[in-house]
Backbone as JSON Lines, residues from 0, in Angstrom:
{"i":0,"aa":"M","n":[75.67,31.99,-61.79],"ca":[74.49,32.46,-61.12],"c":[73.45,32.97,-62.29]}
{"i":1,"aa":"T","n":[73.96,33.44,-63.31],"ca":[72.97,33.9,-64.32],"c":[72.28,32.8,-65.08]}
{"i":2,"aa":"I","n":[73.12,31.64,-65.07],"ca":[72.51,30.46,-65.7],"c":[71.39,29.82,-64.99]}
{"i":3,"aa":"L","n":[71.76,29.87,-63.77],"ca":[70.52,29.35,-62.84],"c":[69.38,30.3,-62.73]}
{"i":4,"aa":"L","n":[69.49,31.56,-62.98],"ca":[68.45,32.47,-63.07],"c":[67.47,32.08,-64.3]}
{"i":5,"aa":"F","n":[68.24,31.69,-65.45],"ca":[67.56,31.42,-66.81],"c":[66.95,30.21,-66.58]}
{"i":6,"aa":"V","n":[67.5,29.32,-65.91],"ca":[66.84,27.9,-65.79],"c":[65.64,28.05,-64.96]}
{"i":7,"aa":"M","n":[65.57,28.79,-63.85],"ca":[64.47,28.97,-63.15],"c":[63.32,29.43,-63.77]}
{"i":8,"aa":"L","n":[63.55,30.61,-64.71],"ca":[62.46,31.34,-65.48],"c":[62.08,30.26,-66.59]}
{"i":9,"aa":"G","n":[63.03,29.49,-66.97],"ca":[62.5,28.45,-68.22],"c":[61.46,27.52,-67.64]}
{"i":10,"aa":"V","n":[61.81,27.1,-66.16],"ca":[60.92,26.23,-65.55],"c":[59.65,26.7,-65.2]}
{"i":11,"aa":"F","n":[59.72,28.03,-64.73],"ca":[58.54,28.79,-64.58],"c":[57.52,28.98,-65.66]}
{"i":12,"aa":"I","n":[58.24,29.29,-66.86],"ca":[57.27,29.37,-68.1],"c":[56.92,28.04,-68.61]}
{"i":13,"aa":"F","n":[57.6,27.15,-68.42],"ca":[57.11,25.72,-68.85],"c":[55.88,25.27,-67.89]}
{"i":14,"aa":"M","n":[56.01,25.43,-66.57],"ca":[54.86,25.2,-65.69],"c":[53.6,26.01,-66.07]}
{"i":15,"aa":"M","n":[53.77,27.24,-66.37],"ca":[52.71,28.06,-66.79],"c":[51.98,27.59,-67.99]}
{"i":16,"aa":"F","n":[52.82,27.26,-69.04],"ca":[52.19,26.78,-70.32],"c":[51.37,25.41,-69.97]}
{"i":17,"aa":"R","n":[52.21,24.42,-69.06],"ca":[51.49,23.34,-69.04],"c":[50.19,23.4,-68.15]}
{"i":18,"aa":"R","n":[50.12,24.38,-67.25],"ca":[48.79,24.6,-66.47],"c":[47.75,25.12,-67.42]}
{"i":19,"aa":"N","n":[48.07,25.83,-68.37],"ca":[47.12,26.51,-69.19],"c":[46.74,25.37,-70.17]}
{"i":20,"aa":"K","n":[47.58,24.49,-70.61],"ca":[46.98,23.4,-71.5],"c":[46.16,22.51,-70.68]}
{"i":21,"aa":"K","n":[46.44,22.05,-69.57],"ca":[45.59,21.35,-68.73],"c":[43.99,21.93,-68.51]}
{"i":22,"aa":"T","n":[44.05,23.14,-68.24],"ca":[42.73,23.84,-68.06],"c":[42.1,23.88,-69.3]}
{"i":23,"aa":"Q","n":[42.66,24.13,-70.58],"ca":[41.9,24.1,-71.71],"c":[41.53,22.65,-72.05]}
{"i":24,"aa":"Q","n":[42.24,21.7,-71.81],"ca":[41.79,20.31,-72.0],"c":[40.43,20.08,-71.13]}
{"i":25,"aa":"Q","n":[40.61,20.29,-69.81],"ca":[39.31,20.13,-68.83],"c":[38.19,21.08,-69.47]}
{"i":26,"aa":"Q","n":[38.34,22.16,-70.0],"ca":[37.26,23.05,-70.48],"c":[36.68,22.25,-71.66]}
{"i":27,"aa":"A","n":[37.54,21.83,-72.63],"ca":[37.07,21.11,-73.82],"c":[36.29,19.81,-73.36]}
{"i":28,"aa":"A","n":[36.83,19.1,-72.49],"ca":[36.05,17.86,-72.02],"c":[34.73,18.17,-71.34]}
{"i":29,"aa":"L","n":[34.69,19.36,-70.7],"ca":[33.46,19.67,-70.02],"c":[32.43,20.14,-71.16]}
{"i":30,"aa":"Q","n":[32.81,21.04,-72.11],"ca":[32.09,21.45,-73.11],"c":[31.39,20.48,-74.17]}
{"i":31,"aa":"S","n":[32.18,19.33,-74.15],"ca":[31.7,18.1,-75.05],"c":[30.6,17.42,-74.45]}
{"i":32,"aa":"Q","n":[30.48,17.54,-73.15],"ca":[29.26,16.97,-72.41],"c":[27.98,17.67,-72.41]}
{"i":33,"aa":"F","n":[28.02,18.98,-72.96],"ca":[26.9,19.95,-73.14],"c":[25.98,19.21,-73.96]}
{"i":34,"aa":"A","n":[24.61,19.27,-73.48],"ca":[23.55,18.71,-74.33],"c":[22.23,19.34,-73.72]}
{"i":35,"aa":"P","n":[21.16,19.62,-74.52],"ca":[20.0,20.07,-73.95],"c":[19.45,19.04,-72.78]}
{"i":36,"aa":"G","n":[19.02,19.63,-71.7],"ca":[18.54,19.02,-70.53],"c":[19.38,18.94,-69.47]}
{"i":37,"aa":"I","n":[20.72,19.12,-69.72],"ca":[21.76,19.09,-68.6],"c":[21.66,20.18,-67.6]}
{"i":38,"aa":"E","n":[21.82,19.91,-66.24],"ca":[21.69,20.86,-65.39],"c":[23.27,21.55,-65.09]}
{"i":39,"aa":"V","n":[23.4,22.91,-65.28],"ca":[24.74,23.48,-65.26],"c":[24.71,24.6,-64.3]}
{"i":40,"aa":"M","n":[25.95,25.02,-63.99],"ca":[26.21,26.33,-63.21],"c":[27.02,27.17,-64.12]}
{"i":41,"aa":"T","n":[26.93,28.53,-64.03],"ca":[27.83,29.48,-64.79],"c":[28.74,29.96,-63.88]}
{"i":42,"aa":"S","n":[29.66,30.58,-64.49],"ca":[30.96,31.12,-63.72],"c":[30.47,32.2,-62.81]}
{"i":43,"aa":"F","n":[29.22,32.77,-63.06],"ca":[28.69,34.02,-62.1],"c":[27.64,33.4,-61.21]}
{"i":44,"aa":"G","n":[27.49,32.11,-61.16],"ca":[26.73,31.63,-60.06],"c":[25.16,31.31,-60.49]}
{"i":45,"aa":"L","n":[24.9,31.46,-61.61],"ca":[23.38,30.92,-62.19],"c":[23.33,29.48,-62.5]}
{"i":46,"aa":"F","n":[22.27,29.0,-61.93],"ca":[22.01,27.47,-62.05],"c":[20.73,27.54,-63.09]}
{"i":47,"aa":"G","n":[20.94,26.53,-63.92],"ca":[20.02,26.41,-64.94],"c":[20.12,25.01,-65.89]}
{"i":48,"aa":"R","n":[19.12,24.85,-66.63],"ca":[19.18,23.77,-67.34],"c":[19.32,24.26,-68.96]}
{"i":49,"aa":"I","n":[20.28,23.48,-69.74],"ca":[20.45,23.85,-70.98],"c":[19.27,23.57,-71.94]}
{"i":50,"aa":"V","n":[18.88,24.57,-72.59],"ca":[17.62,24.4,-73.62],"c":[18.2,24.08,-74.94]}
{"i":51,"aa":"S","n":[19.26,25.12,-75.39],"ca":[19.89,24.96,-76.71],"c":[21.2,25.34,-76.7]}
{"i":52,"aa":"I","n":[21.91,24.92,-77.63],"ca":[23.3,25.29,-77.9],"c":[23.52,25.86,-79.34]}
{"i":53,"aa":"D","n":[24.06,27.16,-79.43],"ca":[24.33,27.81,-80.73],"c":[25.92,27.65,-80.9]}
{"i":54,"aa":"E","n":[26.29,26.66,-81.73],"ca":[27.69,26.24,-82.01],"c":[28.39,27.53,-82.73]}
{"i":55,"aa":"D","n":[27.65,28.22,-83.64],"ca":[28.2,29.06,-84.45],"c":[28.65,30.41,-83.71]}
{"i":56,"aa":"N","n":[27.77,30.74,-82.77],"ca":[27.93,32.13,-82.12],"c":[28.52,31.75,-80.57]}
{"i":57,"aa":"N","n":[28.7,30.43,-80.31],"ca":[29.27,30.04,-78.88],"c":[28.28,30.56,-77.99]}
{"i":58,"aa":"K","n":[26.98,30.37,-78.04],"ca":[25.94,30.78,-76.94],"c":[25.23,29.56,-76.42]}
{"i":59,"aa":"V","n":[24.72,29.63,-75.37],"ca":[23.97,28.57,-74.65],"c":[22.7,29.21,-74.17]}
{"i":60,"aa":"L","n":[21.56,28.76,-74.38],"ca":[20.28,29.12,-73.93],"c":[19.89,28.22,-72.68]}
{"i":61,"aa":"L","n":[19.88,29.06,-71.44],"ca":[19.5,28.41,-70.21],"c":[18.24,28.69,-69.74]}
{"i":62,"aa":"E","n":[17.51,27.65,-69.06],"ca":[16.31,27.98,-68.41],"c":[16.56,27.98,-67.15]}
{"i":63,"aa":"L","n":[16.49,29.17,-66.49],"ca":[16.83,29.28,-65.07],"c":[15.74,28.95,-64.11]}
{"i":64,"aa":"S","n":[14.46,29.02,-64.53],"ca":[13.18,28.63,-63.8],"c":[12.24,28.55,-64.87]}
{"i":65,"aa":"P","n":[11.22,27.84,-64.81],"ca":[10.03,27.72,-65.64],"c":[9.66,28.99,-66.39]}
{"i":66,"aa":"G","n":[9.98,29.29,-67.63],"ca":[9.62,30.45,-68.31],"c":[10.71,31.49,-68.35]}
{"i":67,"aa":"N","n":[11.81,31.44,-67.61],"ca":[12.81,32.32,-67.5],"c":[14.0,31.84,-68.31]}
{"i":68,"aa":"L","n":[14.35,32.5,-69.37],"ca":[15.42,32.07,-70.15],"c":[16.46,33.13,-70.29]}
{"i":69,"aa":"A","n":[17.72,32.65,-70.22],"ca":[18.97,33.43,-70.28],"c":[19.93,32.84,-71.33]}
{"i":70,"aa":"T","n":[20.54,33.81,-72.21],"ca":[21.57,33.33,-73.13],"c":[22.8,33.8,-72.56]}
{"i":71,"aa":"V","n":[23.87,32.9,-72.61],"ca":[25.02,33.16,-72.04],"c":[26.1,32.62,-72.91]}
{"i":72,"aa":"H","n":[27.33,33.11,-72.76],"ca":[28.5,32.65,-73.53],"c":[28.88,31.15,-73.28]}
{"i":73,"aa":"R","n":[29.29,30.35,-74.17],"ca":[29.42,28.98,-73.93],"c":[30.4,28.73,-72.87]}
{"i":74,"aa":"Q","n":[31.55,29.7,-72.78],"ca":[32.57,29.67,-71.75],"c":[32.23,30.02,-70.41]}
{"i":75,"aa":"A","n":[31.13,30.84,-70.32],"ca":[30.56,31.07,-68.98],"c":[30.02,29.96,-68.13]}
{"i":76,"aa":"V","n":[29.75,28.78,-68.89],"ca":[29.26,27.63,-68.17],"c":[30.39,26.73,-67.9]}
{"i":77,"aa":"T","n":[30.58,26.73,-66.51],"ca":[31.82,26.13,-65.89],"c":[31.71,24.79,-65.25]}
{"i":78,"aa":"K","n":[30.32,24.44,-65.01],"ca":[30.31,23.19,-64.08],"c":[28.91,22.47,-64.5]}
{"i":79,"aa":"I","n":[29.04,21.16,-64.57],"ca":[27.82,20.32,-64.69],"c":[27.32,19.88,-63.19]}
{"i":80,"aa":"V","n":[25.98,20.23,-63.06],"ca":[25.58,20.2,-61.64],"c":[24.96,18.7,-61.51]}
{"i":81,"aa":"E","n":[25.67,17.72,-60.73],"ca":[25.04,16.62,-60.43],"c":[23.93,16.43,-59.53]}
{"i":82,"aa":"P","n":[22.95,15.42,-59.89],"ca":[21.72,15.59,-59.08],"c":[22.06,15.03,-57.46]}
{"i":83,"aa":"V","n":[21.49,15.7,-56.66],"ca":[21.65,15.36,-55.26],"c":[20.96,14.08,-54.84]}
{"i":84,"aa":"T","n":[21.55,13.22,-54.22],"ca":[20.83,12.14,-53.53],"c":[20.09,12.44,-52.3]}
{"i":85,"aa":"E","n":[19.06,12.0,-52.1],"ca":[18.23,12.41,-50.94],"c":[18.81,11.71,-49.75]}
{"i":86,"aa":"T","n":[18.82,12.38,-48.45],"ca":[19.27,11.83,-47.3],"c":[18.12,11.85,-46.27]}
{"i":87,"aa":"Q","n":[18.49,10.87,-45.2],"ca":[17.37,10.84,-44.31],"c":[17.17,12.05,-43.57]}
{"i":88,"aa":"A","n":[16.04,12.38,-43.2],"ca":[15.79,13.62,-42.33],"c":[16.28,13.34,-40.91]}
{"i":89,"aa":"V","n":[16.74,14.45,-40.18],"ca":[17.14,14.42,-38.99],"c":[16.18,14.96,-38.2]}
{"i":90,"aa":"P","n":[15.67,14.17,-36.97],"ca":[14.55,14.87,-36.19],"c":[15.03,15.89,-35.46]}
{"i":91,"aa":"D","n":[14.23,16.94,-35.02],"ca":[14.47,18.03,-34.21],"c":[14.87,17.83,-32.93]}
{"i":92,"aa":"D","n":[14.32,16.64,-32.34],"ca":[14.68,16.3,-30.85],"c":[15.57,15.25,-30.7]}
{"i":93,"aa":"A","n":[15.93,14.9,-29.43],"ca":[16.87,13.95,-29.13],"c":[16.36,12.47,-28.97]}
{"i":94,"aa":"S","n":[15.02,12.35,-29.37],"ca":[14.37,11.13,-29.12],"c":[15.06,9.89,-30.04]}
{"i":95,"aa":"S","n":[15.62,10.3,-31.09],"ca":[16.26,9.22,-32.03],"c":[17.56,8.91,-31.57]}
{"i":96,"aa":"L","n":[18.2,9.54,-30.68],"ca":[19.62,9.26,-30.21],"c":[19.64,7.78,-29.43]}
{"i":97,"aa":"T","n":[18.42,7.44,-28.82],"ca":[18.54,6.23,-28.15],"c":[17.32,5.53,-28.61]}
{"i":98,"aa":"T","n":[17.3,4.22,-28.67],"ca":[16.3,3.37,-29.17],"c":[15.53,2.95,-27.79]}
{"i":99,"aa":"D","n":[14.39,2.49,-28.01],"ca":[13.49,2.02,-26.93],"c":[14.17,0.59,-26.38]}
{"i":100,"aa":"Q","n":[14.74,-0.16,-27.32],"ca":[15.27,-1.31,-27.11],"c":[16.35,-1.31,-26.0]}
{"i":101,"aa":"D","n":[17.19,-0.34,-26.23],"ca":[18.48,0.01,-25.37],"c":[17.91,0.27,-24.0]}
{"i":102,"aa":"V","n":[17.01,1.09,-23.76],"ca":[16.38,1.45,-22.42],"c":[15.72,0.39,-21.77]}
{"i":103,"aa":"S","n":[15.09,-0.53,-22.46],"ca":[14.31,-1.48,-21.96],"c":[15.15,-2.86,-21.6]}
{"i":104,"aa":"T","n":[16.18,-3.04,-22.32],"ca":[17.07,-4.11,-21.85],"c":[17.82,-3.7,-20.6]}
{"i":105,"aa":"T","n":[18.18,-2.39,-20.42],"ca":[19.1,-2.06,-19.39],"c":[18.32,-2.01,-18.18]}
{"i":106,"aa":"A","n":[17.06,-1.64,-18.08],"ca":[16.05,-1.55,-17.08],"c":[15.66,-2.94,-16.54]}
{"i":107,"aa":"V","n":[15.6,-3.85,-17.49],"ca":[15.01,-5.23,-17.07],"c":[16.24,-6.04,-16.61]}
{"i":108,"aa":"D","n":[17.29,-6.0,-17.13],"ca":[18.37,-6.83,-16.85],"c":[19.12,-6.62,-15.52]}
{"i":109,"aa":"E","n":[19.15,-5.41,-15.21],"ca":[19.87,-4.88,-13.93],"c":[18.97,-4.86,-12.68]}
{"i":110,"aa":"T","n":[19.56,-5.13,-11.59],"ca":[18.91,-4.93,-10.46],"c":[19.2,-3.63,-10.03]}
{"i":111,"aa":"P","n":[18.43,-2.97,-8.92],"ca":[18.84,-1.53,-8.56],"c":[20.37,-1.53,-8.03]}
{"i":112,"aa":"D","n":[20.7,-2.49,-7.39],"ca":[22.17,-2.53,-6.81],"c":[23.04,-2.44,-7.92]}
{"i":113,"aa":"E","n":[22.96,-3.19,-8.99],"ca":[23.77,-3.24,-10.23],"c":[23.9,-2.01,-11.01]}
{"i":114,"aa":"T","n":[22.65,-1.33,-10.9],"ca":[22.61,0.07,-11.58],"c":[23.32,1.09,-10.74]}
{"i":115,"aa":"V","n":[23.36,1.05,-9.37],"ca":[24.12,1.87,-8.63],"c":[25.53,1.66,-8.7]}
{"i":116,"aa":"K","n":[26.01,0.42,-8.89],"ca":[27.3,0.07,-9.01],"c":[27.93,0.55,-10.42]}
{"i":117,"aa":"R","n":[27.1,0.33,-11.54],"ca":[27.59,0.66,-12.8],"c":[27.66,2.35,-12.83]}
{"i":118,"aa":"L","n":[26.66,2.96,-12.3],"ca":[26.74,4.39,-12.28],"c":[27.83,5.06,-11.45]}
{"i":119,"aa":"N","n":[28.17,4.37,-10.49],"ca":[29.39,4.73,-9.52],"c":[30.69,4.56,-10.48]}
{"i":120,"aa":"D","n":[30.81,3.37,-11.03],"ca":[31.96,3.02,-11.78],"c":[32.06,3.97,-13.05]}
{"i":121,"aa":"E","n":[30.99,4.37,-13.69],"ca":[31.24,5.43,-14.74],"c":[31.85,6.75,-14.25]}
{"i":122,"aa":"G","n":[31.31,6.98,-13.11],"ca":[31.61,8.38,-12.42],"c":[33.18,8.4,-12.21]}
{"i":123,"aa":"K","n":[33.75,7.34,-11.87],"ca":[35.2,7.05,-11.52],"c":[36.16,7.2,-12.85]}
{"i":124,"aa":"K","n":[35.36,6.76,-13.93],"ca":[36.18,6.91,-15.15],"c":[36.48,8.33,-15.71]}
{"i":125,"aa":"D","n":[35.74,9.17,-15.33],"ca":[35.76,10.72,-15.63],"c":[36.9,11.43,-14.86]}
{"i":126,"aa":"I","n":[37.33,10.79,-13.78],"ca":[38.25,11.46,-12.94],"c":[39.6,11.17,-13.38]}
């Protein structure tokens, strides 16, 4: 029983060191991508563009908005922000849900009797 306890403790410690090593590797890979002009996010939620990097003091100068600069520790920068691709705007009304072509083909191709029959059949599917 004691041996099992020590084995479980050993596995726990091994997993803990392995996780720390992976985190350090990811952080090193991220910091190797830092360069002036890159959009980044800090660990406390500030977004900005890197202006300069001071390797000796581990400091990064960020431009938060035009004319506003902030100096943060290099490890505080945790994420590189990817540019957002533009999406098509969604209209505020429901006019885009149906096209004019769908309405016109239904109205022209059906007789009034066929329309009544189609609508009655659709109502039966709901029951």
